[in-house]
PDB file of C-alpha atoms in Angstrom:
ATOM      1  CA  UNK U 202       0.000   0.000   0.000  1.00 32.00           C
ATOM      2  CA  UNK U 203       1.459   3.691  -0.304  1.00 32.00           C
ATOM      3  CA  UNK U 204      -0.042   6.873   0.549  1.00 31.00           C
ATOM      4  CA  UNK U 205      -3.043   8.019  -1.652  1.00 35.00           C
ATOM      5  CA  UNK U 206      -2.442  11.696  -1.037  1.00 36.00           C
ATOM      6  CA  UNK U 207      -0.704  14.279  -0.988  1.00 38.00           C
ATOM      7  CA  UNK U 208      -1.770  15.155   2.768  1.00 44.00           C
ATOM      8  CA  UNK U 209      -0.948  11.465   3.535  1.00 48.00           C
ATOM      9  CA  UNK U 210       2.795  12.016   2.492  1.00 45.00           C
ATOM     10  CA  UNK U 211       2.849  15.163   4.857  1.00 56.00           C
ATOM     11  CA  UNK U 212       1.759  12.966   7.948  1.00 63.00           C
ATOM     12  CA  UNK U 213       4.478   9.997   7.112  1.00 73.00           C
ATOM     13  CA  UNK U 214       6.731  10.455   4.784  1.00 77.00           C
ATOM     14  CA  UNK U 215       8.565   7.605   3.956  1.00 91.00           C
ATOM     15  CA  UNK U 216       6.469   5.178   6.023  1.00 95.00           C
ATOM     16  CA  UNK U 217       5.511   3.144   3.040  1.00 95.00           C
ATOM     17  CA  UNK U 218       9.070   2.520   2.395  1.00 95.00           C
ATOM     18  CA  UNK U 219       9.993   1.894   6.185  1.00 97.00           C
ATOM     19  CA  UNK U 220       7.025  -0.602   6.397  1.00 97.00           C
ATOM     20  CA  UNK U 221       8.097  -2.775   3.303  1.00 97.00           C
ATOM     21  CA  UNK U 222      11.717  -2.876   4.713  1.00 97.00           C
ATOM     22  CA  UNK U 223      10.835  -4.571   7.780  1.00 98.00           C
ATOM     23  CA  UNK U 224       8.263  -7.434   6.136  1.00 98.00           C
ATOM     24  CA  UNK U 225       9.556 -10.316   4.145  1.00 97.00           C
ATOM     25  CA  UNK U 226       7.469 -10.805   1.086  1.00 96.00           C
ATOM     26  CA  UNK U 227       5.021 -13.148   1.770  1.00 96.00           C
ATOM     27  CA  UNK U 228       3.843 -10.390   4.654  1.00 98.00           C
ATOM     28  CA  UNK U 229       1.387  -7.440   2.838  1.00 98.00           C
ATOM     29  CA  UNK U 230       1.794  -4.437   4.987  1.00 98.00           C
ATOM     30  CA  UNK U 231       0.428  -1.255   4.857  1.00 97.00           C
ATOM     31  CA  UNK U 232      -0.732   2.255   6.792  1.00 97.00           C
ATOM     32  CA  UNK U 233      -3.862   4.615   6.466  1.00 96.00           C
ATOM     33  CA  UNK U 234      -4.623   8.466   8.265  1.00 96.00           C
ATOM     34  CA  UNK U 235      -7.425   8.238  10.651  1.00 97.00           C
ATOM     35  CA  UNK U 236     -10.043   9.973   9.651  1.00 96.00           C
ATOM     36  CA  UNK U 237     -13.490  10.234  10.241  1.00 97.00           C
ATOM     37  CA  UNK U 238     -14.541   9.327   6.531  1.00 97.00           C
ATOM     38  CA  UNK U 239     -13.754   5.633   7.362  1.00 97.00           C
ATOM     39  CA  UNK U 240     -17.357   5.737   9.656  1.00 97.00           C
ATOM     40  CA  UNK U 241     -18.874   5.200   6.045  1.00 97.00           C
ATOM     41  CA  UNK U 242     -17.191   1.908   5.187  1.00 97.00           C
ATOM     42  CA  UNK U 243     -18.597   0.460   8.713  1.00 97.00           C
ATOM     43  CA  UNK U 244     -20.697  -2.642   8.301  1.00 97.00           C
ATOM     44  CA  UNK U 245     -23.674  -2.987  10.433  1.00 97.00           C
ATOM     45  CA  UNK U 246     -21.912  -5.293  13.240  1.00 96.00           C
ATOM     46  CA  UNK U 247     -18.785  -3.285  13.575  1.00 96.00           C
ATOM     47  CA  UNK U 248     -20.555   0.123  13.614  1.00 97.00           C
ATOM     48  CA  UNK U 249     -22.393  -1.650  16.960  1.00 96.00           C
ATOM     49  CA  UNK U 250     -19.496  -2.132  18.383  1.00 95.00           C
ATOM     50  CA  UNK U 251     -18.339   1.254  18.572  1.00 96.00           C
ATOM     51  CA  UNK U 252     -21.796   3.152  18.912  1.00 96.00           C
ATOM     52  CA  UNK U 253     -20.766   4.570  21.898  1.00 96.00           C
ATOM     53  CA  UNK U 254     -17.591   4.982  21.944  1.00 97.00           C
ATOM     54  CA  UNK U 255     -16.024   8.463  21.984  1.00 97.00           C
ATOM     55  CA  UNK U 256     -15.511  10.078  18.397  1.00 97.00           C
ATOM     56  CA  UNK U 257     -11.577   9.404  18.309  1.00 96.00           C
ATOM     57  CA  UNK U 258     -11.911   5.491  19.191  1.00 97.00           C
ATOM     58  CA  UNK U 259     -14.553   5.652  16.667  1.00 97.00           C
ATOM     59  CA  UNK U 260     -12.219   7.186  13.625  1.00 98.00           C
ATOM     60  CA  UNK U 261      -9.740   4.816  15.053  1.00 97.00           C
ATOM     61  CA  UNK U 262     -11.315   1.672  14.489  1.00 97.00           C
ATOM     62  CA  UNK U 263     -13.348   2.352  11.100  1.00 98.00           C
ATOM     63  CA  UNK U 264      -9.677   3.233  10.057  1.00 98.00           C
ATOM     64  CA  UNK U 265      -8.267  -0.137  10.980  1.00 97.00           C
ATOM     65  CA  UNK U 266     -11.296  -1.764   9.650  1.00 97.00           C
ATOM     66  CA  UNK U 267     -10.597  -0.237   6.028  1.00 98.00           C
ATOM     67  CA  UNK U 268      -7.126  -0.623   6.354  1.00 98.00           C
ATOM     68  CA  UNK U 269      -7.070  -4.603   7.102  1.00 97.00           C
ATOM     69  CA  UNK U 270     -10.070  -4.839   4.301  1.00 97.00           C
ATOM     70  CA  UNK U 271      -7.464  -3.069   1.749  1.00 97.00           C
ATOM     71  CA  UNK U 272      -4.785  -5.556   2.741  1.00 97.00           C
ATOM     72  CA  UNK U 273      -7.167  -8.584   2.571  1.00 96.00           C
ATOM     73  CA  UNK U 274      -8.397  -7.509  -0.769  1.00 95.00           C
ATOM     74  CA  UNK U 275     -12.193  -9.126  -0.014  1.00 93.00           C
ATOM     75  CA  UNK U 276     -15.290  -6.780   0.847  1.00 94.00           C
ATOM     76  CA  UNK U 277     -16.212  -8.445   4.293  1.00 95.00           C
ATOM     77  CA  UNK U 278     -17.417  -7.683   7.927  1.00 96.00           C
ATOM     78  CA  UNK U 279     -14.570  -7.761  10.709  1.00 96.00           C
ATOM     79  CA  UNK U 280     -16.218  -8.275  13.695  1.00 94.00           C
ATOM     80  CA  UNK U 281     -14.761  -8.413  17.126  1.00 93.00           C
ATOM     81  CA  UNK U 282     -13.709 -11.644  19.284  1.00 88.00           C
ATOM     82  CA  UNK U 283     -14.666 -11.720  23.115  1.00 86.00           C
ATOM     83  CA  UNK U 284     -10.952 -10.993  23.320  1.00 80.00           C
ATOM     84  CA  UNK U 285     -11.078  -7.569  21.631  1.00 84.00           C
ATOM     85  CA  UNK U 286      -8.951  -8.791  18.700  1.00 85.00           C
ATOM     86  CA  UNK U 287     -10.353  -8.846  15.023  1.00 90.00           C
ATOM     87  CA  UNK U 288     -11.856 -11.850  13.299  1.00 93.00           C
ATOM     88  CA  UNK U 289     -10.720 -12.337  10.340  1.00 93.00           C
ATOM     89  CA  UNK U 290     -11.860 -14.480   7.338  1.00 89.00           C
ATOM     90  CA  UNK U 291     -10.657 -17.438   6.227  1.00 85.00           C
ATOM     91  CA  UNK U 292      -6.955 -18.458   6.946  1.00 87.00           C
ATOM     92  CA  UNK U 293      -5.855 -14.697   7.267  1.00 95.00           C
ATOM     93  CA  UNK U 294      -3.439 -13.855   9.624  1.00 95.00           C
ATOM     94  CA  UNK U 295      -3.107  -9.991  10.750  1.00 96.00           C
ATOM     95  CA  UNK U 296      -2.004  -7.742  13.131  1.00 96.00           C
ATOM     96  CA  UNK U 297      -3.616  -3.778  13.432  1.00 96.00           C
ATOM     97  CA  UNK U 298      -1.599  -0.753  15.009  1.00 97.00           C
ATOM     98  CA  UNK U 299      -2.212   2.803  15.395  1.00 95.00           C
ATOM     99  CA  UNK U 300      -1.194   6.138  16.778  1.00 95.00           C
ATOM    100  CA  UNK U 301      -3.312   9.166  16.979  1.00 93.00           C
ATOM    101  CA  UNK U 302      -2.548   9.936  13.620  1.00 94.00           C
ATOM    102  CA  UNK U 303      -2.512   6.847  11.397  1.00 95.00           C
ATOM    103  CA  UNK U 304      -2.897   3.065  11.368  1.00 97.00           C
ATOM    104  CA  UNK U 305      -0.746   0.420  10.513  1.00 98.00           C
ATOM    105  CA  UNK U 306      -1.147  -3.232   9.102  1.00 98.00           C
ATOM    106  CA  UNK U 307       0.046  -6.586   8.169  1.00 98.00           C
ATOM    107  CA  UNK U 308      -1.659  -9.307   6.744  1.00 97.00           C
ATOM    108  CA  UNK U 309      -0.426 -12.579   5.232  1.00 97.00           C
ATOM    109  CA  UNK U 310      -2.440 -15.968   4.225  1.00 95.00           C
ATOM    110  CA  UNK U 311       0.925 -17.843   3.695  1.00 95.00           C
ATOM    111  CA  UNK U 312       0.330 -21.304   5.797  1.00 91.00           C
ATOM    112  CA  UNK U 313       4.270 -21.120   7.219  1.00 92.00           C
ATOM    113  CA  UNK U 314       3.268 -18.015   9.404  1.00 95.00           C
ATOM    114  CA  UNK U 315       1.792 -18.600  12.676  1.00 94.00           C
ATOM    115  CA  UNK U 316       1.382 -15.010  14.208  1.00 96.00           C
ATOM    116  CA  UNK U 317       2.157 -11.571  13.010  1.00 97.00           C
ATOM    117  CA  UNK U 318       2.768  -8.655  15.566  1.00 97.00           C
ATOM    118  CA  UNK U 319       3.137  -4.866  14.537  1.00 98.00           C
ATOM    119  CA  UNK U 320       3.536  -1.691  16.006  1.00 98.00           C
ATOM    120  CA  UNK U 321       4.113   2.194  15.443  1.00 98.00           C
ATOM    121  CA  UNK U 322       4.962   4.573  17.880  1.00 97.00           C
ATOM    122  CA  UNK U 323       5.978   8.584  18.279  1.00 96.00           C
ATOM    123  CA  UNK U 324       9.942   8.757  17.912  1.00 96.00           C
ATOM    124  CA  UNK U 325      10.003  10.705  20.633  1.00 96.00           C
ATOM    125  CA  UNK U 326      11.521  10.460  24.332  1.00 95.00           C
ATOM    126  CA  UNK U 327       9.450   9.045  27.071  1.00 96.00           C
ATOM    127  CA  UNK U 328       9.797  10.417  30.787  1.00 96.00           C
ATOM    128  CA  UNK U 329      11.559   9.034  32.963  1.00 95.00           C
ATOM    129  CA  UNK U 330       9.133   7.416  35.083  1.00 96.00           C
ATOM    130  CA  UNK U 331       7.542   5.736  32.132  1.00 96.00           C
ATOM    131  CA  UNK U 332      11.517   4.355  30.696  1.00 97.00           C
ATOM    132  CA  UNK U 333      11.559   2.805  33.934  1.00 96.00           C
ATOM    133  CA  UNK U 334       8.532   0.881  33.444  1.00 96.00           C
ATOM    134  CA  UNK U 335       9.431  -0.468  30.195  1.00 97.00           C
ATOM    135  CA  UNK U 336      13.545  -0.655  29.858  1.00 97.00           C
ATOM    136  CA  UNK U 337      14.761  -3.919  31.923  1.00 97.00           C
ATOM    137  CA  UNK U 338      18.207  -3.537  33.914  1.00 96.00           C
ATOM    138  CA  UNK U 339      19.557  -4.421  30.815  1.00 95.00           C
ATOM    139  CA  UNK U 340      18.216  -2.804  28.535  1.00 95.00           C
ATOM    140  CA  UNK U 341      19.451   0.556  29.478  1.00 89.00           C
ATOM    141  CA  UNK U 342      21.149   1.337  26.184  1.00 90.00           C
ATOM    142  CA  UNK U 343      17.636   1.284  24.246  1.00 96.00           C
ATOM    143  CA  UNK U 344      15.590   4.352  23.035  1.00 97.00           C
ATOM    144  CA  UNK U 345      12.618   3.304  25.739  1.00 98.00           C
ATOM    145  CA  UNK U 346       9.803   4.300  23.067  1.00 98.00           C
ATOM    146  CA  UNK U 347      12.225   2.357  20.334  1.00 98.00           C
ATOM    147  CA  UNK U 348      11.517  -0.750  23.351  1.00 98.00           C
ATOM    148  CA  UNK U 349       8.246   0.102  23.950  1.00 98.00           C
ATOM    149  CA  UNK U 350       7.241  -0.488  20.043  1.00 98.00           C
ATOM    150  CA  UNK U 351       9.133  -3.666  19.662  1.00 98.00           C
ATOM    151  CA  UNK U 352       8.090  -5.090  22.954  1.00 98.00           C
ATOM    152  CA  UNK U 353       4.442  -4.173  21.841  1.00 97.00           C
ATOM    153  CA  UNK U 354       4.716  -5.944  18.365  1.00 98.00           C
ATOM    154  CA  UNK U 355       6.449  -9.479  20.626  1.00 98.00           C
ATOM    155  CA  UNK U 356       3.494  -8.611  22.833  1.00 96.00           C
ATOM    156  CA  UNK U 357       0.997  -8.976  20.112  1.00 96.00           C
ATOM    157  CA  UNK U 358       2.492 -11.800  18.467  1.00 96.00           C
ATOM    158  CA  UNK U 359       2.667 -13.855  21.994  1.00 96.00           C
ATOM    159  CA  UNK U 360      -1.281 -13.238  22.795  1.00 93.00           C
ATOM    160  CA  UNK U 361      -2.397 -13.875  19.720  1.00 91.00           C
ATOM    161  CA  UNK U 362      -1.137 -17.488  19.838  1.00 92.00           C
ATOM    162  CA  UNK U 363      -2.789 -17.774  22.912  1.00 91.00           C
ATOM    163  CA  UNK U 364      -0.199 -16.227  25.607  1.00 92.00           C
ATOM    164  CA  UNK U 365      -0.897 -14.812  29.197  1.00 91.00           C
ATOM    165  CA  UNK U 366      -0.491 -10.866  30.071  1.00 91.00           C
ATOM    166  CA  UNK U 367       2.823  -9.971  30.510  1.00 94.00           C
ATOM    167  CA  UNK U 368       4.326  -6.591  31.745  1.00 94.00           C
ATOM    168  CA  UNK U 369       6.969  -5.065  30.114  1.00 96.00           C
ATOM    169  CA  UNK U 370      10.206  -6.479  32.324  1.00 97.00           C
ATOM    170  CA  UNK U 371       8.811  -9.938  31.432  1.00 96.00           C
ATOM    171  CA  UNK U 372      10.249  -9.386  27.772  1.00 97.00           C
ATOM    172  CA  UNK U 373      14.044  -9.033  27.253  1.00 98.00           C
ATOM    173  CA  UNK U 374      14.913  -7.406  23.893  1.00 98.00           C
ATOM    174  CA  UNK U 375      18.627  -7.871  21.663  1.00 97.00           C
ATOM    175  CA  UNK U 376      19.422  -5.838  19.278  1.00 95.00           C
ATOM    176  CA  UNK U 377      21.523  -6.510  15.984  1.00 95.00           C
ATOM    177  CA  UNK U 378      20.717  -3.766  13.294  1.00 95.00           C
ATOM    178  CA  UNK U 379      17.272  -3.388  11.743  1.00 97.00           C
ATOM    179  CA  UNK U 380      16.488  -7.205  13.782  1.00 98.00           C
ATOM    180  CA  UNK U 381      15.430  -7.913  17.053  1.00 98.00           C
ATOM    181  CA  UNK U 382      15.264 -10.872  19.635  1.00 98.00           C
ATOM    182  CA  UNK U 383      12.442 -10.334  22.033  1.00 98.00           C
ATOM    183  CA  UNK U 384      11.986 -13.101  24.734  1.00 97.00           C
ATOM    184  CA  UNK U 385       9.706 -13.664  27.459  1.00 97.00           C
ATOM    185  CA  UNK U 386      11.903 -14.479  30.125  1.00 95.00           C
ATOM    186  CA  UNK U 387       9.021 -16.572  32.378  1.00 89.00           C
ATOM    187  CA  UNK U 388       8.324 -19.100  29.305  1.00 91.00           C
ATOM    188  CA  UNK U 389      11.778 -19.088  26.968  1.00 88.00           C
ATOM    189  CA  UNK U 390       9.945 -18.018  24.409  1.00 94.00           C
ATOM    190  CA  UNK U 391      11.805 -16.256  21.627  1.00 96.00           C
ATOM    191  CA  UNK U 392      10.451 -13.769  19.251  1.00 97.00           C
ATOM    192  CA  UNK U 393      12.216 -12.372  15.903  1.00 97.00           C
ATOM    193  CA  UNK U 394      11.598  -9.290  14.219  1.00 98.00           C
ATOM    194  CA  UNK U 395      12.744  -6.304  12.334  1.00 98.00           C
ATOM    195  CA  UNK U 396      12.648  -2.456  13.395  1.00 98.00           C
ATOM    196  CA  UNK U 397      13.011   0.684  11.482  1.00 98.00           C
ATOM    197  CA  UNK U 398      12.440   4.626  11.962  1.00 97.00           C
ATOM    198  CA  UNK U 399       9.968   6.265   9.780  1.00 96.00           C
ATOM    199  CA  UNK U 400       7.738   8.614   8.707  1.00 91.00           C
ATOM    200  CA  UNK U 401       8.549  10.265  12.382  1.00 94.00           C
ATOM    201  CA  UNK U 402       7.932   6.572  14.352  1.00 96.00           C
ATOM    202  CA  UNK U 403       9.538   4.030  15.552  1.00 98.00           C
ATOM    203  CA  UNK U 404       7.606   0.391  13.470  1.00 98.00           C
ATOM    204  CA  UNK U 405       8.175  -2.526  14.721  1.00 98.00           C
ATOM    205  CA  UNK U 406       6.699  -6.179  13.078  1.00 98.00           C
ATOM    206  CA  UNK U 407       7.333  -9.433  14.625  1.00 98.00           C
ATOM    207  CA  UNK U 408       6.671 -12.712  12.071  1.00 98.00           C
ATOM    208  CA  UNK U 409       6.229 -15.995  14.235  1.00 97.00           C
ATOM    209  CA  UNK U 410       6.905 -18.885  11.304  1.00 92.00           C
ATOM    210  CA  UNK U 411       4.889 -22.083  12.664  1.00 78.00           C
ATOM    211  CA  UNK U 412       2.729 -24.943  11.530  1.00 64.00           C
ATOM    212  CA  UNK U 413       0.408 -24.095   8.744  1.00 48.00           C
ATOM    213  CA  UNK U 414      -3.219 -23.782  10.750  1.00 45.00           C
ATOM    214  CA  UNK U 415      -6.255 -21.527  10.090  1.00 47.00           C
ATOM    215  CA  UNK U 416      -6.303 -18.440  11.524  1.00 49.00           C
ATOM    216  CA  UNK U 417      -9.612 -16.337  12.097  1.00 49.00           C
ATOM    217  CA  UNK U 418      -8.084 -13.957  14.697  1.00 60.00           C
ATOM    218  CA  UNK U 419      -5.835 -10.959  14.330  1.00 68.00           C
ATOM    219  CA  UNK U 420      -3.584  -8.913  17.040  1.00 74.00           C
ATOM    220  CA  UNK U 421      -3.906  -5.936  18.154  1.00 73.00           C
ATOM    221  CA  UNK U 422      -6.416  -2.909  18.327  1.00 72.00           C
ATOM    222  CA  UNK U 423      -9.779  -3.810  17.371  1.00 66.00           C
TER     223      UNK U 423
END
């Protein structure tokens, strides 16, 4: 996907390009500006679920719905599982990000892939307090909100395959260029991804290879 406007490019520049150097090529990804237009492309059961919600959450999650539709490619309702997470059709696998500005995506129906996690997130420092709460002993050397993106995007991969809450000490990130390692230190569970800054963010996608099996459930932000 790459930005339809010229307004688009303003918000992100260069996010297209950061988002297709982080997913191998069997993973579509793709981003979309919130906006309030999205309300229109609502069917009946999603528009339910957010009747009364606050106006943002509402622009929010039309956006995400027409953003994972684009990426699927197939006119069809998106509900949302008692978890909160999308339900997707078929044997699509997805995973649904957002700031206050835009959403991000990424959607594959390859049968190797087992989970997909993604995130986007200000480039920006956190305070102090809040670097505490996400940056382990050591971790120290990490941008937090750099952490806090690629923790989210292990985060989202872990629960959609079924795993328990986790706080943010309980994942233990390497570093080694544009990759990652993220592991949850209670289980031994590794995660791999890739990281890039764009468009202003920090993005973040983790790709969990696995048993082919179908998937009807997506991470992230319903």
């Amino acid at each position: 996907m790459t930005p339809g406007t010229d307004t688009e490019v303003e918000v992100a520049p260069g996010l297209a390009d950061g988002l297709a150097a982080i997913a191998p090529a069997n993973v579509a990804v793709g981003w979309r500006r919130i906006t309030s237009t999205d309300l229109r492309s609502l069917w009946p059961i999603e528009a339910e679920h957010i009747a009364r919600a606050v106006p943002i959450r509402q622009h929010e999650f039309a956006t995400g719905r027409a953003l994972l539709r684009e990426l699927i490619g197939e006119a069809v309702a998106i509900p949302v599982a008692p978890d909160r997470r999308p339900v997707l059709p078929g044997s699509v696998c997805a995973s649904l990000a957002h700031d206050r500005e835009l959403a991000v995506a990424a959607m594959t129906r390859a049968a190797g892939i087992q989970a997909l996690g993604i995130d986007v997130e200000p480039a920006t420092p956190l305070e102090p307090a809040i670097a505490r709460m996400v940056l382990r002993p050591d971790e120290l050397g990490l941008d937090a909100h750099h952490a806090f993106t690629m923790k989210e995007a292990a985060y989202k991969a872990w629960s959609s395959l079924g795993g328990q809450l986790l706080d943010h000490h309980d994942v233990r990130l390497t570093r080694d260029g544009d990759r990652f390692g993220a592991e949850v230190v209670t289980e031994r569970a590794m995660f791999e991804g890739r990281t890039v800054r764009a468009g202003g963010r920090w993005l973040a996608l983790v790709v969990v290879a696995g048993p082919g099996a179908e998937r009807r459930t997506g991470s992230g932000p319903t």
